[in-house]
Amino acid sequence: MIILILGAVFMLAVSIFIHELGHLLCGKLVGVEARIFSLGYGKGIWKKRIGKTIYQITAIPIGGYVLFKGDDYGKKLRGRPGELLGTPPLKRMIPVLGGPFANLVLGFVLLFFLDLSGDSPASNKIFIDAANQVNSPAYQAGLRSGDRIISVNGKRTENFEEIFTNISLTTGDPVQIGFERDGKEKSLEIIPNVYSAGGRPTIGVEPFGERRVIATFTYAEQLGHGIAQVLDKDDKSTQFFQEKIEERKKEIPEEVLKIREKQEREQALRKRALSYLRDGDMILKVGGVDVHTIPELQAELGKHQNETIPVLVDRKSYPLFTPWATELTTVNIPVLGAHVFEFYNLKHPKFSELNVPYFRLDSYDPEIENRLSNLKIEETSFQKKEDFITYLGRVSGENKTIWIGNMKYSADLKLKPIGLLGFRPSMKFTADKQERETSIGGAFASASKKVYDNVTTTLTGIKLLFSGLMSPKENLSGPVGIVQIAGLSLEYGWATYVDFVAKISLALMVMNLLPIPMADGGHIVLYTYEAVTGRPLPRKAIEVIFRLGFFFLIGLGLYVSFNDVMRIF
């Protein structure tokens, strides 16, 4: 944990420091003097004057800034040499562009050395989970695990990142997919799913490689469990509050009771799992059987419903200090029995456009009984999930007429027993790597292409966000989210970490060049206006523009940071 935080902080510090260093050096190039160059914000704990510039390091050296001489619109300029605003506007743009340019150079250099070291991205070989085949547009169109996607809409794809990018940045229209199977090239058309992944079109494929299930718990859950183990091991507090709610049940709105019941069920599952597992445990075997995906884990656990079975996990030995030191541990865990209610080939008797290939309900869903109240099979309705389990046990595999609300369908029914351990699962995998030869020329060309692809992808993503085709809530991250992802990338290895630092540096370049007041792009717009008209905007107009830009950036920062925190906790 600590080394992951340090790695994330280092990533932000380097990216921002390089950005400000670019401003400083380009300022010197055109004769604009810097009064202060600071590594970090706040009061400097170390200072040294070199020439006319004070170089300082603050107590928290994250990021930094350059304070140029004569860069304040609100003060009267003296017209002395070296003043930023006293410099001709076109020449003045060079120090401003120096920051984004430095981020561009940093991103390119990191990607170049990654390529030169022999690191390669995930190959264009795909994987389609057996449990998701019915909902995968790619599988339904004819793609299979092990196929290589070699082009999307005629554009060659040599690795999975290019596949993901080219499909995500479409508008949901049918895409032409070229693929290779058994050495033969073929093509087909796929209509992406645009109702998932935060509005990003997807065809339901993943990178090929070794997969493992990871047990994850939020920081709040881990902290709460730790405190409870010390202060309330018998969980008397939950019993106390439950008794109080029962006493005043008639006074509490039904909606509030339902929300609390859902929260209590989820908390009970997490508490139960935390008694056996730790955050970051990698599940290897269940009852001696290898499991690689979440559906495989649930299906294998389903064979041991309500039994206690040995689970082999790879556990971090020192989670606070390093994620790489692990040890194999066998934990005996009681399995919670559950069921999945599956509906295949839902067909409307009159309108084929209302047909649905697959639909499922989960017995462990806190809202399951509410959902069942809206469902009827032929003439049978269900009040309790136990009644539905009994019914499906008799008719599983048969085709029945079902009613969902007032909509009539026919569907193939199936009851699938599964097992749960209570944790929130995530996936970790080692990707199948792209095969290629390494040379200086090849690394230069590959790094250049990656820079171009990253910049164009970021710009296209911004366009889709503003057009409403992408969800800002699902697709934007602030410092908290970036730090979390940086830590995870470091856990995957130095190559993944360096690649992420490069991409963050390139993203900083693009974001700073946007015409937003207070950002570098905003200054460029003001300087361009001055160069064209021969005079700057009125001082009051500039103050209003900067104030609006400030509130916009603060509001955006609070919005994305709030979403980041909610994802973590």
XYZ file of N, CA and C in Angstrom, residues 28 107 453 468-469 526 536 568-569:
27
model
N 13.332 31.014 -20.848
C 14.732 31.436 -20.991
C 15.113 31.548 -22.462
N 6.428 11.903 -22.506
C 5.644 10.749 -22.930
C 6.340 9.957 -24.020
N -1.523 8.099 -31.444
C -2.771 7.416 -31.097
C -3.335 7.924 -29.770
N -22.277 14.043 -25.564
C -23.205 13.266 -24.750
C -23.177 11.779 -25.026
N -22.303 11.335 -25.957
C -22.232 9.905 -26.276
C -21.454 9.116 -25.234
N -5.910 34.173 -25.549
C -5.781 35.601 -25.243
C -4.631 36.237 -26.024
N -4.529 43.972 -26.057
C -5.117 42.908 -25.226
C -6.567 43.214 -24.898
N -14.094 4.260 -4.618
C -13.183 3.600 -3.685
C -13.931 3.114 -2.446
N -14.816 3.962 -1.911
C -15.481 3.621 -0.654
C -16.882 3.057 -0.863
